[in-house]
CSV table of C-alpha atoms and ligand atoms in Angstrom, one decimal:
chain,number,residue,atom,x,y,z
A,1101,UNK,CA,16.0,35.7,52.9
A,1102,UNK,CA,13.2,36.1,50.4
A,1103,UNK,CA,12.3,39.3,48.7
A,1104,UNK,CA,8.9,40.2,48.9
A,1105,UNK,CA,7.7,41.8,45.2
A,1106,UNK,CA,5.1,44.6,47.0
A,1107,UNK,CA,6.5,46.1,49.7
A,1108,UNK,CA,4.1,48.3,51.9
A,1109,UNK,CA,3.8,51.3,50.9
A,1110,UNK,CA,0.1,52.9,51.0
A,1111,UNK,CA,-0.9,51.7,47.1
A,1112,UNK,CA,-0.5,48.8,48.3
A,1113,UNK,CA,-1.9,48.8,51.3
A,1114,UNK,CA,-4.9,50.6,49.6
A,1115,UNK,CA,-5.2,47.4,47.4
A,1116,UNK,CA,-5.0,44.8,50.5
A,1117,UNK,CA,-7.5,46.5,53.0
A,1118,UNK,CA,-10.0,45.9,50.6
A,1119,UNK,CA,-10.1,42.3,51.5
A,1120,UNK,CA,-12.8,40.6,53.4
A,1121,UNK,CA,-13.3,36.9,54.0
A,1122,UNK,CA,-16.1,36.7,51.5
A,1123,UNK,CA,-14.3,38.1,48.5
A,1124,UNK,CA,-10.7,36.3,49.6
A,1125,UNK,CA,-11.3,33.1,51.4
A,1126,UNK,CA,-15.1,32.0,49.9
A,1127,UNK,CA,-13.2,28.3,49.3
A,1128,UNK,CA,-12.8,28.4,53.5
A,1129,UNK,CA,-16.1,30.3,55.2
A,1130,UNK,CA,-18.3,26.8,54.7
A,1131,UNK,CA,-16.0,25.3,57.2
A,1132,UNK,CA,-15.7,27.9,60.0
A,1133,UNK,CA,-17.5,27.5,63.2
A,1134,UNK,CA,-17.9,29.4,66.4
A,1135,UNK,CA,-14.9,27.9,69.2
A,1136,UNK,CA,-12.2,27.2,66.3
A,1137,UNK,CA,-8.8,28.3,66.7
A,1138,UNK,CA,-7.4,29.7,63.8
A,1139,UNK,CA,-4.1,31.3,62.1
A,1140,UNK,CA,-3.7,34.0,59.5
A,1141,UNK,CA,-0.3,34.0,57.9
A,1142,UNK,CA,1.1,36.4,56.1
A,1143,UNK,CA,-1.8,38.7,57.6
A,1144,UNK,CA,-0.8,42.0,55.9
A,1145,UNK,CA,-3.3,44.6,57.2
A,1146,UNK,CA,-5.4,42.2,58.8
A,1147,UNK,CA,-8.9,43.0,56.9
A,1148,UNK,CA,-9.5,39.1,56.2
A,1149,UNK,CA,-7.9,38.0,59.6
A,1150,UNK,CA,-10.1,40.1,61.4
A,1151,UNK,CA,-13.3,38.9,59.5
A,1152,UNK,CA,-12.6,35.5,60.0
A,1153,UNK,CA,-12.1,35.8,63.8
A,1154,UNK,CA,-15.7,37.4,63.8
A,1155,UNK,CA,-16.6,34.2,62.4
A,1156,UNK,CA,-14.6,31.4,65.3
A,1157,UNK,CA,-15.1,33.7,67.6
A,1158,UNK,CA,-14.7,32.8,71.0
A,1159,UNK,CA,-12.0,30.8,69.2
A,1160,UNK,CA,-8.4,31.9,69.6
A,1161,UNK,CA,-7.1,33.9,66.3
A,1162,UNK,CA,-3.2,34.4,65.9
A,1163,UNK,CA,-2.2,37.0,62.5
A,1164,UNK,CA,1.3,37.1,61.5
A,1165,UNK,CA,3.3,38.6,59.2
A,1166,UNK,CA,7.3,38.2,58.7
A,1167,UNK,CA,6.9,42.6,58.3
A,1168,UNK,CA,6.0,44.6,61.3
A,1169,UNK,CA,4.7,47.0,59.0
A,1170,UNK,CA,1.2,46.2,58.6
A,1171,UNK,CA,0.7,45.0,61.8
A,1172,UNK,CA,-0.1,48.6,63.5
A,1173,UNK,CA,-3.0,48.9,61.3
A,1174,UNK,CA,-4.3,45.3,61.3
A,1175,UNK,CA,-4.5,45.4,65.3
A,1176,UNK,CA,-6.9,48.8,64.8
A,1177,UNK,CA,-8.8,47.0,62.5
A,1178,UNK,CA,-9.7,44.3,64.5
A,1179,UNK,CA,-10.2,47.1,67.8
A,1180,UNK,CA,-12.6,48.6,65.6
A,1181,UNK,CA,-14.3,45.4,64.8
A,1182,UNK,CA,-14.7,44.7,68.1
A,1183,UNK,CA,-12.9,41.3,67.8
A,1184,UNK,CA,-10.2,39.6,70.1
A,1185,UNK,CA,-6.9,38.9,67.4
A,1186,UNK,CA,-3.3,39.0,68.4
A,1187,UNK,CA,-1.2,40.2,65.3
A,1188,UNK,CA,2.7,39.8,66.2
A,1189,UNK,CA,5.7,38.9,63.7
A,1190,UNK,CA,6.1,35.8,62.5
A,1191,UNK,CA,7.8,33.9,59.5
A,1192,UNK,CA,6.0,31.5,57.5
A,1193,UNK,CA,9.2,29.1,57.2
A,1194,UNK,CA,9.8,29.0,60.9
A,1195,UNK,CA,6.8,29.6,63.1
A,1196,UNK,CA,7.4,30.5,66.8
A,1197,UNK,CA,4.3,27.7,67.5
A,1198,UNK,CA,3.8,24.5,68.7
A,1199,UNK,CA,3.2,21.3,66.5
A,1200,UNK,CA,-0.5,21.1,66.4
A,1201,UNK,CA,-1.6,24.6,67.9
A,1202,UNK,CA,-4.6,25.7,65.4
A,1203,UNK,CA,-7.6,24.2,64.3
A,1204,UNK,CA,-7.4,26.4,61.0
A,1205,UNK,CA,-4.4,27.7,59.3
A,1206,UNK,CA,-5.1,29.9,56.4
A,1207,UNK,CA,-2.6,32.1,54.2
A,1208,UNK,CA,-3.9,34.2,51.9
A,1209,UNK,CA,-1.4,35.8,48.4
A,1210,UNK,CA,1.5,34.5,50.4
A,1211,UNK,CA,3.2,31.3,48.8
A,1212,UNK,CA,3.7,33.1,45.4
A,1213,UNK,CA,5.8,35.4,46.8
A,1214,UNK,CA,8.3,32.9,48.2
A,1215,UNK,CA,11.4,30.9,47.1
A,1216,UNK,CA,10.6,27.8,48.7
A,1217,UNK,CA,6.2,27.4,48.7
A,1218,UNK,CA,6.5,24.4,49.3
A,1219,UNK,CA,8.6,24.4,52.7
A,1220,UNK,CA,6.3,26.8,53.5
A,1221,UNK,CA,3.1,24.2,53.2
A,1222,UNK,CA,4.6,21.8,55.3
A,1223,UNK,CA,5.5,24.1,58.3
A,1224,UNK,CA,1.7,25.5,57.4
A,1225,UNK,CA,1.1,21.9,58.3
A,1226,UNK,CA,3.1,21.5,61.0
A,1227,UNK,CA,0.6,23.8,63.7
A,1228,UNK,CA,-2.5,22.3,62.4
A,1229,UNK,CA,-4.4,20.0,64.7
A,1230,UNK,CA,-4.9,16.4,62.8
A,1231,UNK,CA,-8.7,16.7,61.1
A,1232,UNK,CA,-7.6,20.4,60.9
A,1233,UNK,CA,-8.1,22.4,57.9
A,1234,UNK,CA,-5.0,24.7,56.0
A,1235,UNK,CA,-6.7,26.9,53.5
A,1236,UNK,CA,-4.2,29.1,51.3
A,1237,UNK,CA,-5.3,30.7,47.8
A,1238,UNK,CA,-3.1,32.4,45.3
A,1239,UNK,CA,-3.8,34.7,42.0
A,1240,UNK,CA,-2.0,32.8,38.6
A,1241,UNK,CA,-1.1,36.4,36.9
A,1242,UNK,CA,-1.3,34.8,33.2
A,1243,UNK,CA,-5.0,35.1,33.8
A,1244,UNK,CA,-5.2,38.9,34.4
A,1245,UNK,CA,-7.5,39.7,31.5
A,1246,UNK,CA,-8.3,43.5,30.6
A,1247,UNK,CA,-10.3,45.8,28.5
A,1248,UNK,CA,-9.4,47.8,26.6
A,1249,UNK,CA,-6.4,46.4,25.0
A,1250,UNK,CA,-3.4,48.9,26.1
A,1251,UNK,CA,0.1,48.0,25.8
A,1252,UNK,CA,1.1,50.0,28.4
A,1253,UNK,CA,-0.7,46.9,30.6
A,1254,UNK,CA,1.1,44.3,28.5
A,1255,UNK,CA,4.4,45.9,29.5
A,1256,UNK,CA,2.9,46.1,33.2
A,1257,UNK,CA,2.1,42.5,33.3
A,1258,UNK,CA,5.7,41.7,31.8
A,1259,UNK,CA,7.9,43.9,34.4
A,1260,UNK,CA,6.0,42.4,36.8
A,1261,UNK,CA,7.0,38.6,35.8
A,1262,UNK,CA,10.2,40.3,35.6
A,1263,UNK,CA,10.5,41.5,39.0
A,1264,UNK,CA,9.0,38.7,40.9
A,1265,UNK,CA,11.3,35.9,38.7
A,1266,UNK,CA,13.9,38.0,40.0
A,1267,UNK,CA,12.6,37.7,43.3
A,1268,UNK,CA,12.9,33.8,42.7
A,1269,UNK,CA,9.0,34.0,43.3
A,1270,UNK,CA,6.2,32.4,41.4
A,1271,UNK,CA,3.6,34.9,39.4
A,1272,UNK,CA,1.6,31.8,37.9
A,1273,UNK,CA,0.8,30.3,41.7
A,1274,UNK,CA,-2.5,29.4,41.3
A,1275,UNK,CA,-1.9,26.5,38.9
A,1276,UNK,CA,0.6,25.2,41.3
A,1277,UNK,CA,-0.8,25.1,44.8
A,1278,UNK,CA,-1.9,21.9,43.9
A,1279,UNK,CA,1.3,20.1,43.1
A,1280,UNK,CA,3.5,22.1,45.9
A,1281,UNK,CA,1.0,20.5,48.6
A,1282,UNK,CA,1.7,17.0,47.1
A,1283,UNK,CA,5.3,17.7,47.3
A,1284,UNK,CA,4.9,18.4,50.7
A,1285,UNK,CA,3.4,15.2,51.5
A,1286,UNK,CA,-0.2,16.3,52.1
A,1287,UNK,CA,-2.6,14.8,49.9
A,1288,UNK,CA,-6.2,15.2,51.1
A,1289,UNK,CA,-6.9,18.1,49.0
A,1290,UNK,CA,-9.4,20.1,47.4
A,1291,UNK,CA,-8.5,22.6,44.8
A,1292,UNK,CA,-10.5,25.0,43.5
A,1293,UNK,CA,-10.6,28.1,42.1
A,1294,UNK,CA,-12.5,31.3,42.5
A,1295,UNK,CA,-12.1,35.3,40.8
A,1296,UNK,CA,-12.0,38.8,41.1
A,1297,UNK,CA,-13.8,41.2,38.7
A,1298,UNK,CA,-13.4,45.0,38.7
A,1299,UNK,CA,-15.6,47.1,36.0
A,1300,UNK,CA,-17.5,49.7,38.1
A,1301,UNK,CA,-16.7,53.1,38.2
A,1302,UNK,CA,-15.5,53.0,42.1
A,1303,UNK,CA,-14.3,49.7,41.3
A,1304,UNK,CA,-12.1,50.9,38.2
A,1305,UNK,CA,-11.0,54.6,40.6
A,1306,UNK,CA,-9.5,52.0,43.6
A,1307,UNK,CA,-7.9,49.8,41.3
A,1308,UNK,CA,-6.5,52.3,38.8
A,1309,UNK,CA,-5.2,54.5,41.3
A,1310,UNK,CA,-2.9,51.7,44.0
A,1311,UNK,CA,-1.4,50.1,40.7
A,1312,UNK,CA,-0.8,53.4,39.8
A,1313,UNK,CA,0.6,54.5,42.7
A,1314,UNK,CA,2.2,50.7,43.0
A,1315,UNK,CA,4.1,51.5,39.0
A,1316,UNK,CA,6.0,54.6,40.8
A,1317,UNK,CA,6.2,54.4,44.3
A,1318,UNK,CA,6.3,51.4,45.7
A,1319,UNK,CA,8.9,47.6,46.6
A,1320,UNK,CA,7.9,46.8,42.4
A,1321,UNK,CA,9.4,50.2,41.6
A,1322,UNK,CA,12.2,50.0,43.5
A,1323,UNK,CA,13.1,46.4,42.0
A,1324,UNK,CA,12.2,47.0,39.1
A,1325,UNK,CA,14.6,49.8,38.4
A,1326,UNK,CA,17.1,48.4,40.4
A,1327,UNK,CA,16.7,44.7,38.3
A,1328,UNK,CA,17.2,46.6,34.5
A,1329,UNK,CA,13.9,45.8,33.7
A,1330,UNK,CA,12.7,49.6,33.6
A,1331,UNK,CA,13.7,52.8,34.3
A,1332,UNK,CA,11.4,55.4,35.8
A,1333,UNK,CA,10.6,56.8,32.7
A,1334,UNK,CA,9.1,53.7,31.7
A,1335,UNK,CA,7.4,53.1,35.3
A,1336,UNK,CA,5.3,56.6,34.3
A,1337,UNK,CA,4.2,55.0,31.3
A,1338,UNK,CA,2.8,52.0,33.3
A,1339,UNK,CA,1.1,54.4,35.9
A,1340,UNK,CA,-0.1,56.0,32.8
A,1341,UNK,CA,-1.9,52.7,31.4
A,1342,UNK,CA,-3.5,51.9,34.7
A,1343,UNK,CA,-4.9,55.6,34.7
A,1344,UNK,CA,-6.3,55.0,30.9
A,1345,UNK,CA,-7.9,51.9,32.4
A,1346,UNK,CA,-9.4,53.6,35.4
A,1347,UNK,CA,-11.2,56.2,33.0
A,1348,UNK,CA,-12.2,54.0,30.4
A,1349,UNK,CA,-16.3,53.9,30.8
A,1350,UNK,CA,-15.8,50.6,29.4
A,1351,UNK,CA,-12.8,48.9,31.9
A,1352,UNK,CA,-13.2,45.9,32.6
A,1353,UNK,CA,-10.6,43.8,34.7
A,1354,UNK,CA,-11.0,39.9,35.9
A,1355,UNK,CA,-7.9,37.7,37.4
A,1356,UNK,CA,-8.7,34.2,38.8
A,1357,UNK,CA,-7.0,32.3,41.7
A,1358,UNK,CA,-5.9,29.0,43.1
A,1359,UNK,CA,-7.5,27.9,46.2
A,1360,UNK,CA,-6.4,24.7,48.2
A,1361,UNK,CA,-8.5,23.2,51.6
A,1362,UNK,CA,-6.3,20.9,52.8
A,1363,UNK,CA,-7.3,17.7,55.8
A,1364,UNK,CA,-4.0,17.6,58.0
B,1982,SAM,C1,0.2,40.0,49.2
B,1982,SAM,S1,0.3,40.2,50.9
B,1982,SAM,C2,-1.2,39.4,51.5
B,1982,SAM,C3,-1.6,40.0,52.8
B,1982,SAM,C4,-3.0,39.4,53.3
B,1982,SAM,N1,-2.9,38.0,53.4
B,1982,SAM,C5,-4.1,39.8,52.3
B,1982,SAM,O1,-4.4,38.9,51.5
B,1982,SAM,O2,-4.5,40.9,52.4
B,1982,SAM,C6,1.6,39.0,51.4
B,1982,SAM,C7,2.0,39.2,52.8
B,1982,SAM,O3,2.9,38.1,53.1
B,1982,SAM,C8,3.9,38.6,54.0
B,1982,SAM,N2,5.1,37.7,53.9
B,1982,SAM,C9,6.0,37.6,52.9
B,1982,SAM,N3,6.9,36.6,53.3
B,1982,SAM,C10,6.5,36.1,54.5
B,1982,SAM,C11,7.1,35.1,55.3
B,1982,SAM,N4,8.2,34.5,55.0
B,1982,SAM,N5,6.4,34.8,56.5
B,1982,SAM,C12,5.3,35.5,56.8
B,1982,SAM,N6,4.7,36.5,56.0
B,1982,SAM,C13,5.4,36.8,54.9
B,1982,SAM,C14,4.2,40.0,53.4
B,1982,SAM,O4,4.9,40.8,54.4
B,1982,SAM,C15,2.8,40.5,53.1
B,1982,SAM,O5,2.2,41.2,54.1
């Protein structure tokens, strides 16, 4: 059984809902189409499932997540979007589907948090119709790049490679989407990449406060105390940094991710 690094506890949350298909899955919207049947997994709250329904619509849209906690407020979302999605529990390395079942089969931040990405490809695979499209896109955390310099972030970004190594996960994803879908046998690929930018004020206040939140009370926190790599003490100090960076008038944050489309 995999450990997943985040947990979801509202930080996190706060971080995730943010998501839309534009600013998560610009590497997929080109190929959607009105009557497409299409699978979110790993949903999470359900923001980007939800938007891409809007967009297949009246195709049939499927979000799963191996937690049930998210799923409560992913099916309001979409209730208050007005769109037809059926979230329900599901696990990435054993779907509950049919061989063949979606035209679309997208996961979004979800293979670098497992043990075994690329088992997870080929079941991804698996429940896409042939000429089908699987889409899945992945940060590479070696490219999180801030300003101001603070050590408090360097330590940040090192307990976190701490914690998610521990975890048996993969931090640097985004590099390797590539080479896990050719080690699962699928090689009609397209990799690309595309990034996220936060520097304005409400920009900086969002950001600043989840990971703050995330440094003390949250799945990281928990693991990372319980790993040895820091004790809460040191968690404060981490909070601390991402508050500095949320009030600096000059904070500037930009992380870039690996994006695949691959032709089943
Ligand atoms: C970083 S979140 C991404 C959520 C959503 N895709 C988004 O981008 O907002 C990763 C999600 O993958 C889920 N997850 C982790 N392991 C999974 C598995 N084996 N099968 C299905 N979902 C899994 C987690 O519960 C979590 O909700």
């Amino acid at each position: 059984m995999d450990t997943y690094t985040h947990g979801h506890a509202e930080p996190v949350l706060q971080s995730h809902r943010w998501r839309t298909a534009e600013n998560s899955a610009p590497h997929l919207l080109p190929s959607l189409r009105p009557g497409l049947d299409l699978l979110d997994v790993g949903c999470g709250p359900g923001t980007i499932t939800v938007d891409l329904a809007a967009r297949v619509a009246p195709g049939r849209v499927l979000g799963l997540d191996l937690s049930p906690e998210p799923l409560g407020e992913a099916r309001a979302a979409a209730a208050s979007a007005g769109v037809e999605v059926t979230f329900a529990v599901g696990d990435v390395y054993a779907l509950d589907l049919p061989d063949a079942s979606f035209d679309v089969v997208h996961a979004h931040q979800v293979l670098q948090h497992l043990t075994d990405p690329v088992a997870a490809l080929r079941e991804l695979a698996r429940v896409c119709r042939p000429g089908g499209l699987v889409a899945v896109r992945d940060v590479d955390y070696a490219t999180f790049t801030w300003f101001p310099a603070n050590p408090g972030l360097d330590r940040w970004l090192e307990v976190y490679y701490g914690v998610a190594r521990a975890n048996d996960a993969e931090p640097d994803a985004g590099r390797r989407l590539l080479a896990w879908a050719h080690a699962a046998g699928l090689r009609d690929v397209t990799a690309t990449t595309s990034s996220w930018c936060y520097a304005s004020p409400a920009e900086r206040e969002w950001w600043g406060n989840s990971w703050a939140g995330r440094a003390t009370a949250s799945s990281f926190a928990e693991q990372a105390v319980a790993y040895g790599l820091a004790t809460p003490a040191e968690l404060d100090v981490l909070a601390d940094a991402w508050r500095a960076w949320r009030d600096a008038d000059d904070g500037w944050l930009g992380m870039m991710h690996g994006e695949l489309l691959i032709r089943v």
